[in-house]
CSV table of C-alpha atoms and ligand atoms in Angstrom, one decimal:
chain,number,residue,atom,x,y,z
A,247,MET,CA,17.2,-33.2,-3.6
A,248,LYS,CA,18.4,-30.9,-6.4
A,249,THR,CA,16.2,-27.9,-7.1
A,250,ILE,CA,15.9,-27.2,-10.8
A,251,LEU,CA,15.0,-23.8,-12.3
A,252,LEU,CA,12.5,-23.9,-15.1
A,253,ASN,CA,11.3,-21.3,-17.6
A,254,GLU,CA,8.5,-21.1,-20.2
A,255,GLU,CA,10.3,-23.5,-22.6
A,256,THR,CA,11.1,-26.1,-20.0
A,257,MET,CA,7.9,-25.7,-18.0
A,258,GLN,CA,6.6,-29.2,-19.0
A,259,LYS,CA,9.0,-30.8,-16.5
A,260,GLY,CA,7.1,-28.9,-13.7
A,261,VAL,CA,3.8,-30.0,-15.1
A,262,GLU,CA,4.9,-33.7,-14.9
A,263,ILE,CA,6.1,-33.2,-11.3
A,264,ILE,CA,2.6,-31.8,-10.3
A,265,LYS,CA,0.8,-34.6,-12.1
A,266,GLN,CA,2.9,-37.1,-10.1
A,267,GLY,CA,1.9,-35.5,-6.8
A,268,GLY,CA,5.0,-33.3,-6.3
A,269,VAL,CA,5.4,-29.6,-5.6
A,270,VAL,CA,6.6,-26.8,-7.9
A,271,ALA,CA,7.1,-23.1,-7.0
A,272,ILE,CA,5.4,-20.9,-9.6
A,273,PRO,CA,5.3,-17.1,-10.3
A,274,THR,CA,2.1,-15.1,-9.8
A,275,GLU,CA,1.6,-11.4,-10.1
A,276,THR,CA,1.5,-11.1,-6.3
A,277,VAL,CA,4.2,-13.3,-4.9
A,278,TYR,CA,5.6,-16.8,-5.8
A,279,GLY,CA,3.5,-19.7,-4.7
A,280,LEU,CA,4.4,-23.3,-3.8
A,281,SER,CA,1.9,-25.3,-5.8
A,282,ALA,CA,0.6,-28.8,-5.8
A,283,ASN,CA,-2.5,-30.7,-6.9
A,284,ALA,CA,-5.3,-29.4,-4.7
A,285,LEU,CA,-7.2,-32.6,-4.9
A,286,ASN,CA,-4.3,-34.8,-3.7
A,287,PRO,CA,-4.0,-34.8,0.1
A,288,GLN,CA,-0.5,-36.4,0.0
A,289,ALA,CA,0.7,-33.7,-2.4
A,290,ILE,CA,-0.7,-31.0,-0.1
A,291,LYS,CA,1.1,-32.5,2.9
A,292,SER,CA,4.4,-32.0,1.0
A,293,ILE,CA,3.6,-28.2,0.7
A,294,PHE,CA,3.2,-27.9,4.5
A,295,GLN,CA,6.3,-30.0,5.1
A,296,ALA,CA,8.5,-27.9,2.8
A,297,LYS,CA,7.4,-24.6,4.3
A,298,GLY,CA,7.2,-25.8,7.9
A,299,ARG,CA,3.6,-24.4,7.9
A,300,PRO,CA,1.1,-25.2,10.7
A,301,MET,CA,-1.5,-27.7,9.3
A,302,ASP,CA,-4.5,-25.6,10.5
A,303,ASN,CA,-3.6,-22.7,8.2
A,304,PRO,CA,-5.6,-23.3,4.9
A,305,LEU,CA,-4.3,-22.8,1.4
A,306,ILE,CA,-5.5,-20.8,-1.6
A,307,VAL,CA,-6.6,-22.9,-4.6
A,308,HIS,CA,-5.6,-21.4,-7.9
A,309,VAL,CA,-7.5,-22.1,-11.2
A,310,ALA,CA,-7.1,-20.8,-14.7
A,311,ASN,CA,-10.8,-20.2,-15.6
A,312,PHE,CA,-14.0,-19.3,-13.8
A,313,ASP,CA,-15.7,-22.5,-14.9
A,314,ASP,CA,-13.1,-24.5,-13.1
A,315,ILE,CA,-14.5,-23.2,-9.8
A,316,LYS,CA,-17.9,-24.8,-10.0
A,317,LYS,CA,-16.9,-28.2,-8.8
A,318,LEU,CA,-14.8,-26.8,-5.9
A,319,VAL,CA,-17.6,-25.0,-4.1
A,320,LEU,CA,-21.1,-25.8,-2.9
A,321,GLU,CA,-22.5,-22.7,-4.7
A,322,ILE,CA,-21.2,-19.6,-6.3
A,323,PRO,CA,-22.8,-16.6,-4.5
A,324,ASN,CA,-23.9,-13.6,-6.6
A,325,ASP,CA,-21.2,-11.4,-5.1
A,326,ALA,CA,-18.6,-13.8,-6.4
A,327,TYR,CA,-19.8,-13.2,-9.9
A,328,ILE,CA,-19.6,-9.5,-9.3
A,329,LEU,CA,-16.1,-9.6,-7.9
A,330,ALA,CA,-14.9,-12.1,-10.6
A,331,LYS,CA,-16.2,-9.9,-13.4
A,332,LYS,CA,-14.3,-6.9,-12.1
A,333,PHE,CA,-11.1,-8.3,-10.6
A,334,TRP,CA,-10.3,-11.8,-12.1
A,335,PRO,CA,-7.9,-12.7,-13.3
A,336,GLY,CA,-6.0,-10.7,-10.6
A,337,PRO,CA,-4.8,-10.3,-7.0
A,338,LEU,CA,-8.1,-11.2,-5.3
A,339,THR,CA,-8.9,-14.4,-3.4
A,340,ILE,CA,-12.6,-15.2,-2.7
A,341,ILE,CA,-13.6,-17.6,0.2
A,342,MET,CA,-16.7,-19.7,-0.5
A,343,LYS,CA,-18.3,-22.8,1.0
A,344,LYS,CA,-16.3,-25.8,-0.1
A,345,SER,CA,-17.5,-28.9,-1.9
A,346,ASP,CA,-16.5,-32.4,-0.8
A,347,ILE,CA,-13.7,-32.8,-3.4
A,348,ILE,CA,-11.6,-30.2,-1.5
A,349,PRO,CA,-9.5,-32.2,1.0
A,350,ASN,CA,-9.4,-31.1,4.7
A,351,GLU,CA,-5.7,-30.7,4.3
A,352,VAL,CA,-6.4,-27.7,1.9
A,353,SER,CA,-9.1,-26.1,4.0
A,354,GLY,CA,-7.3,-26.6,7.3
A,355,GLY,CA,-10.4,-28.4,8.5
A,356,LEU,CA,-12.8,-25.5,7.7
A,357,ASN,CA,-15.9,-25.9,5.6
A,358,THR,CA,-14.7,-23.1,3.2
A,359,VAL,CA,-12.2,-22.8,0.4
A,360,ALA,CA,-10.2,-19.8,-0.8
A,361,ILE,CA,-10.0,-19.5,-4.6
A,362,ARG,CA,-8.0,-17.2,-6.9
A,363,ILE,CA,-7.5,-16.8,-10.7
A,364,PRO,CA,-4.1,-15.3,-11.0
A,365,LYS,CA,-3.2,-12.9,-13.8
A,366,HIS,CA,0.4,-13.8,-14.4
A,367,PRO,CA,0.4,-15.3,-17.9
A,368,LEU,CA,2.9,-18.0,-17.0
A,369,ALA,CA,0.9,-19.0,-13.9
A,370,ARG,CA,-2.2,-19.4,-16.0
A,371,LYS,CA,-0.4,-21.3,-18.6
A,372,PHE,CA,1.1,-23.6,-16.0
A,373,ILE,CA,-2.3,-24.3,-14.3
A,374,SER,CA,-4.0,-24.9,-17.6
A,375,GLU,CA,-1.2,-27.4,-18.7
A,376,CYS,CA,-1.6,-29.2,-15.4
A,377,GLY,CA,-5.3,-29.4,-15.9
A,378,LEU,CA,-5.8,-29.3,-12.1
A,379,PRO,CA,-6.7,-26.8,-9.4
A,380,LEU,CA,-3.4,-25.9,-7.7
A,381,ALA,CA,-3.2,-25.2,-4.0
A,382,ALA,CA,-0.4,-22.7,-3.4
A,383,PRO,CA,0.6,-20.7,-0.3
A,384,SER,CA,3.4,-18.2,-0.7
A,385,ALA,CA,6.7,-20.1,-1.5
A,386,ASN,CA,8.6,-18.9,1.6
A,387,ILE,CA,9.7,-20.7,4.7
A,388,SER,CA,6.8,-20.1,7.2
A,389,GLY,CA,7.2,-16.8,9.0
A,390,LYS,CA,9.6,-15.3,6.4
A,391,PRO,CA,8.6,-12.5,4.0
A,392,SER,CA,6.9,-13.9,0.8
A,393,PRO,CA,9.2,-14.3,-2.2
A,394,THR,CA,8.9,-11.9,-5.1
A,395,THR,CA,11.6,-13.4,-7.3
A,396,ALA,CA,12.7,-17.0,-8.2
A,397,ASN,CA,15.9,-16.3,-6.3
A,398,HIS,CA,14.0,-15.5,-3.1
A,399,VAL,CA,12.4,-19.0,-3.4
A,400,LEU,CA,15.7,-20.6,-4.0
A,401,ASN,CA,17.2,-18.9,-0.9
A,402,ASP,CA,14.4,-20.4,1.2
A,403,LEU,CA,13.8,-23.8,-0.4
A,404,ASN,CA,16.9,-24.8,-2.3
A,405,GLY,CA,17.3,-28.6,-1.9
A,406,VAL,CA,13.9,-28.9,-0.3
A,407,ILE,CA,11.6,-28.7,-3.5
A,408,PRO,CA,12.2,-30.2,-6.9
A,409,ALA,CA,11.6,-27.2,-9.1
A,410,ILE,CA,11.0,-23.5,-9.4
A,411,LEU,CA,9.3,-21.9,-12.5
A,412,ASP,CA,11.0,-18.6,-13.1
A,413,GLY,CA,8.6,-15.9,-14.3
A,414,GLY,CA,10.6,-12.8,-13.3
A,415,ALA,CA,9.9,-10.4,-10.5
A,416,CYS,CA,6.3,-10.2,-9.3
A,417,THR,CA,4.6,-6.9,-10.4
A,418,VAL,CA,2.3,-6.4,-7.3
A,419,GLY,CA,4.8,-7.7,-4.7
A,420,LEU,CA,2.3,-8.2,-1.8
A,421,GLU,CA,-0.1,-11.1,-1.5
A,422,SER,CA,-3.7,-11.1,-2.9
A,423,THR,CA,-6.6,-9.5,-1.1
A,424,VAL,CA,-8.6,-12.2,0.8
A,425,ILE,CA,-12.3,-11.6,1.0
A,426,THR,CA,-14.9,-14.0,2.5
A,427,LEU,CA,-18.4,-14.4,1.2
A,428,THR,CA,-19.3,-16.8,3.9
A,429,THR,CA,-20.0,-14.2,6.7
A,430,GLU,CA,-23.2,-12.1,7.0
A,431,LYS,CA,-21.5,-9.3,5.0
A,432,PRO,CA,-18.6,-9.7,2.6
A,433,THR,CA,-15.5,-9.2,4.8
A,434,ILE,CA,-11.9,-8.5,3.8
A,435,LEU,CA,-9.6,-10.8,5.9
A,436,ARG,CA,-6.4,-9.7,4.3
A,437,PRO,CA,-5.8,-6.4,2.4
A,438,GLY,CA,-3.7,-6.8,-0.8
A,439,GLY,CA,-3.4,-6.1,-4.5
A,440,ILE,CA,-7.1,-5.1,-4.9
A,441,THR,CA,-7.9,-2.3,-2.5
A,442,PHE,CA,-10.9,-1.9,-0.1
A,443,GLU,CA,-11.9,1.2,-2.1
A,444,GLN,CA,-11.9,-0.7,-5.4
A,445,ILE,CA,-14.1,-3.5,-3.8
A,446,LYS,CA,-16.5,-1.0,-2.2
A,447,GLU,CA,-17.2,0.4,-5.7
A,448,VAL,CA,-18.9,-2.9,-6.6
A,449,LEU,CA,-19.9,-4.3,-3.2
A,450,GLU,CA,-21.2,-1.4,-1.1
A,451,ASP,CA,-21.6,-3.5,2.1
A,452,VAL,CA,-18.0,-4.8,2.3
A,453,LYS,CA,-16.3,-4.5,5.6
A,454,ILE,CA,-12.7,-5.0,6.9
A,455,ASP,CA,-12.1,-7.6,9.6
A,456,SER,CA,-10.8,-6.1,12.8
A,457,ALA,CA,-7.7,-8.4,12.8
A,458,VAL,CA,-6.4,-6.6,9.7
A,459,LEU,CA,-5.1,-3.6,11.7
A,460,CYS,CA,-5.0,-4.8,15.3
A,461,LYS,CA,-3.5,-7.6,17.2
A,462,LEU,CA,-5.8,-10.5,17.7
A,463,GLU,CA,-6.7,-10.9,21.4
A,464,ASP,CA,-5.4,-14.2,22.8
A,465,ASP,CA,-8.8,-15.7,23.3
A,466,LYS,CA,-10.3,-14.6,20.0
A,467,LYS,CA,-10.5,-17.1,17.1
A,468,ALA,CA,-9.3,-15.7,13.8
A,469,ILE,CA,-11.7,-16.1,10.8
A,470,SER,CA,-8.5,-16.4,8.7
A,471,PRO,CA,-6.1,-18.7,10.6
A,472,GLY,CA,-3.1,-17.0,8.9
A,473,MET,CA,-3.8,-13.9,10.9
A,474,LYS,CA,-2.8,-15.4,14.2
A,475,TYR,CA,0.7,-16.4,13.1
A,476,LYS,CA,3.7,-14.1,13.2
A,477,HIS,CA,4.3,-13.1,9.6
A,478,TYR,CA,6.5,-11.3,7.2
A,479,SER,CA,9.2,-11.0,9.8
A,480,PRO,CA,12.9,-10.5,9.2
A,481,ASN,CA,15.4,-11.4,11.9
A,482,ALA,CA,15.9,-7.6,12.5
A,483,LYS,CA,13.6,-5.9,14.9
A,484,VAL,CA,11.2,-3.7,12.9
A,485,VAL,CA,9.8,-0.5,14.3
A,486,ILE,CA,7.3,1.7,12.4
A,487,VAL,CA,7.9,5.4,12.7
A,488,ASN,CA,4.8,7.6,12.2
A,489,SER,CA,6.2,11.1,11.7
A,490,SER,CA,7.0,14.0,9.3
A,491,ASP,CA,9.9,13.7,6.8
A,492,THR,CA,12.3,15.7,8.9
A,493,GLU,CA,11.3,14.1,12.2
A,494,TYR,CA,11.8,10.7,10.6
A,495,SER,CA,15.4,11.4,9.6
A,496,LYS,CA,16.2,13.2,12.8
A,497,TYR,CA,14.9,10.2,14.9
A,498,VAL,CA,16.7,7.6,12.8
A,499,ASN,CA,20.0,9.4,12.8
A,500,ASN,CA,20.1,9.1,16.6
A,501,PHE,CA,21.0,5.5,15.9
A,502,HIS,CA,24.0,6.3,13.6
A,503,GLY,CA,26.8,3.9,14.3
A,504,ASP,CA,24.6,1.1,15.5
A,505,ASN,CA,23.7,-1.9,13.3
A,506,VAL,CA,20.5,-0.1,12.2
A,507,GLY,CA,18.7,0.3,8.9
A,508,ALA,CA,15.9,2.5,7.5
A,509,ILE,CA,13.0,1.3,5.3
A,510,CYS,CA,12.5,4.7,3.8
A,511,TYR,CA,11.4,6.6,0.6
A,512,ASP,CA,13.9,7.5,-2.2
A,513,GLU,CA,13.7,11.1,-1.2
A,514,ASP,CA,14.9,10.3,2.4
A,515,VAL,CA,18.2,8.6,1.3
A,516,ASN,CA,20.4,11.7,1.3
A,517,THR,CA,19.3,12.9,4.8
A,518,ILE,CA,19.7,9.5,6.5
A,519,MET,CA,23.0,8.4,8.1
A,520,VAL,CA,22.1,4.7,8.8
A,521,LYS,CA,22.0,2.1,6.0
A,522,THR,CA,19.0,2.8,3.8
A,523,TYR,CA,16.5,0.4,2.2
A,524,PRO,CA,14.5,2.6,-0.1
A,525,ILE,CA,11.1,1.3,-1.3
A,526,GLY,CA,10.3,4.0,-3.9
A,527,ARG,CA,9.3,7.7,-4.3
A,528,LYS,CA,7.2,8.9,-1.4
A,529,LYS,CA,3.9,9.1,-3.4
A,530,ASP,CA,4.4,5.9,-5.3
A,531,GLU,CA,2.8,3.3,-3.0
A,532,GLU,CA,2.7,0.7,-5.8
A,533,SER,CA,6.5,0.7,-5.8
A,534,HIS,CA,6.5,0.4,-2.0
A,535,ALA,CA,4.3,-2.7,-2.3
A,536,LYS,CA,6.5,-4.1,-5.0
A,537,ASN,CA,9.7,-3.6,-3.1
A,538,LEU,CA,8.9,-4.2,0.6
A,539,PHE,CA,9.5,-7.9,0.8
A,540,ALA,CA,12.7,-7.8,-1.2
A,541,ARG,CA,14.1,-5.1,1.1
A,542,LEU,CA,13.1,-7.1,4.2
A,543,ARG,CA,15.2,-10.0,2.8
A,544,GLU,CA,18.2,-7.7,2.1
A,545,ILE,CA,18.0,-6.5,5.7
A,546,ASP,CA,18.5,-10.0,6.9
A,547,GLU,CA,21.3,-10.7,4.5
A,548,ASP,CA,23.0,-7.5,5.8
A,549,LYS,CA,22.5,-8.8,9.4
A,550,ILE,CA,20.9,-5.6,10.4
A,551,GLU,CA,19.6,-5.7,14.0
A,552,LYS,CA,17.0,-3.0,14.1
A,553,VAL,CA,15.2,-1.3,11.2
A,554,PHE,CA,13.0,1.8,11.3
A,555,ALA,CA,10.2,1.8,8.7
A,556,ARG,CA,8.2,4.8,7.5
A,557,CYS,CA,4.5,4.5,8.3
A,558,PRO,CA,2.2,3.7,5.3
A,559,SER,CA,-1.0,5.7,4.6
A,560,LYS,CA,-3.5,2.9,5.4
A,561,GLU,CA,-5.4,4.0,2.2
A,562,GLY,CA,-5.5,2.2,-1.1
A,563,ILE,CA,-2.6,-0.3,-1.4
A,564,GLY,CA,-1.2,1.5,1.7
A,565,LEU,CA,-3.5,-0.6,3.9
A,566,ALA,CA,-1.9,-3.8,2.7
A,567,LEU,CA,1.5,-2.4,3.3
A,568,TYR,CA,0.5,-1.3,6.8
A,569,ASN,CA,-1.0,-4.7,7.5
A,570,ARG,CA,2.3,-6.5,6.5
A,571,LEU,CA,4.6,-4.0,8.3
A,572,ILE,CA,2.6,-3.9,11.5
A,573,ARG,CA,3.0,-7.7,11.7
A,574,ALA,CA,6.7,-7.6,10.9
A,575,ALA,CA,6.9,-4.9,13.7
A,576,GLY,CA,5.0,-7.0,16.2
A,577,PHE,CA,2.5,-4.1,16.3
A,578,GLU,CA,5.1,-1.6,17.5
A,579,VAL,CA,4.6,2.0,16.2
A,580,ILE,CA,6.4,5.1,17.4
A,581,ASP,CA,4.3,8.2,17.0
A,582,ILE,CA,6.4,11.4,16.7
A,583,ALA,CA,4.2,14.5,16.7
B,630,TXA,O1,-1.2,-13.7,-3.4
B,630,TXA,C1,-1.4,-14.7,-2.8
B,630,TXA,O2,-2.5,-14.8,-2.2
B,630,TXA,C2,-0.4,-15.8,-2.7
B,630,TXA,C3,-0.2,-16.3,-4.2
B,630,TXA,C4,0.7,-17.5,-4.2
B,630,TXA,O3,-1.5,-16.7,-4.7
B,630,TXA,N1,-0.7,-16.8,-1.8
B,630,TXA,C5,-0.7,-16.6,-0.5
B,630,TXA,O4,-1.0,-17.7,0.2
B,630,TXA,O5,-0.4,-15.6,0.0
B,630,TXA,P1,-0.8,-17.9,1.8
B,630,TXA,O6,-1.1,-19.3,2.1
B,630,TXA,O7,0.6,-17.4,2.1
B,630,TXA,O8,-1.9,-17.0,2.4
B,630,TXA,C6,-3.3,-17.4,2.4
B,630,TXA,C7,-4.0,-16.7,3.5
B,630,TXA,C8,-3.7,-17.2,4.8
B,630,TXA,O9,-3.7,-16.1,5.7
B,630,TXA,C9,-4.8,-18.2,5.1
B,630,TXA,O10,-5.1,-18.3,6.5
B,630,TXA,C10,-6.0,-17.5,4.4
B,630,TXA,O11,-5.4,-17.0,3.3
B,630,TXA,N2,-7.0,-18.5,4.0
B,630,TXA,C11,-6.9,-19.5,3.1
B,630,TXA,N3,-8.0,-20.3,3.0
B,630,TXA,C12,-8.9,-19.7,3.9
B,630,TXA,C13,-10.2,-20.1,4.3
B,630,TXA,N4,-10.8,-21.1,3.8
B,630,TXA,N5,-10.7,-19.3,5.3
B,630,TXA,C14,-10.1,-18.3,5.8
B,630,TXA,N6,-8.8,-17.9,5.5
B,630,TXA,C15,-8.2,-18.6,4.6
B,631,MG,MG1,2.1,-16.6,3.1
């Protein structure tokens, strides 16, 4: 199969592919998604096949307008109105009880469905033109970092999918925040573009699921199936280093001469002797979020074997960064006092 690159002018070809039950990679403000008609089980199966994704890991359904949600869920809880008013369109995914029209292939056999209204103008235009709810996981091969450019998608899925809609580099760079409204209290299952602090301003009772920061025990069932899979992992071994600026450089420089890299801040570059993969100025966590996945991909292209990453703050968007990095690192953190 030849994979074609589409843009806003040629987008209609992608719309036709979706209407005929095919898959198209689309840009969103978070990461690129691999989309298909959420109401067509056969189309959904093609998504799982292309990505090599386990069938029990449910997909997010993307719609263009709030009204489109009504038929997808049993009821819209009051908290969903509150969240939608504040954060949609945007990088927030809300889990609600699903209606019968959502196929089991989308929900991974659960009785819930994850829904998001993305902000990216081209994504919204594409969904509107399709006139369908679009299920879309991140458009990477399962287990790889999510794609934040059309080229990343091409690197993973060239020849496997018919088309990629190029909408430029994603502005957020990490996936959406996933919150469920089907538990006793609203619970964040995956931190992302909308922060815990932002949500707490409108939903005081919100909590963070324990699997966000810790490894799930083997016998414990994840509320969000995605959390049990190894994620965001480059081929290189990732180690998080929790230390001061000087201790970080000192530690990393011990490995000078080996095939080692550093996921560091711009300010570190001049003090580090191994290959550097800077993610932005130290204080600019939004840039860190935007750049992390691209750097993880470069690390693989450079065939780096081990990479030392600076430890995110765990506050604001830093929590999402930490959540992704700790999984890439297989939960390995070195603390240097
Ligand atoms: O930003 C994003 O969310 C991107 C863009 C394309 O929208 N999508 C994305 O999808 O990251 P994906 O499939 O890579 O991650 C969705 C996560 C998975 O961890 C999945 O297990 C969880 O959401 N999820 C989906 N539906 C769920 C449900 N009904 N209950 C619990 N978790 C669910
Ligand atoms: Mg994903």
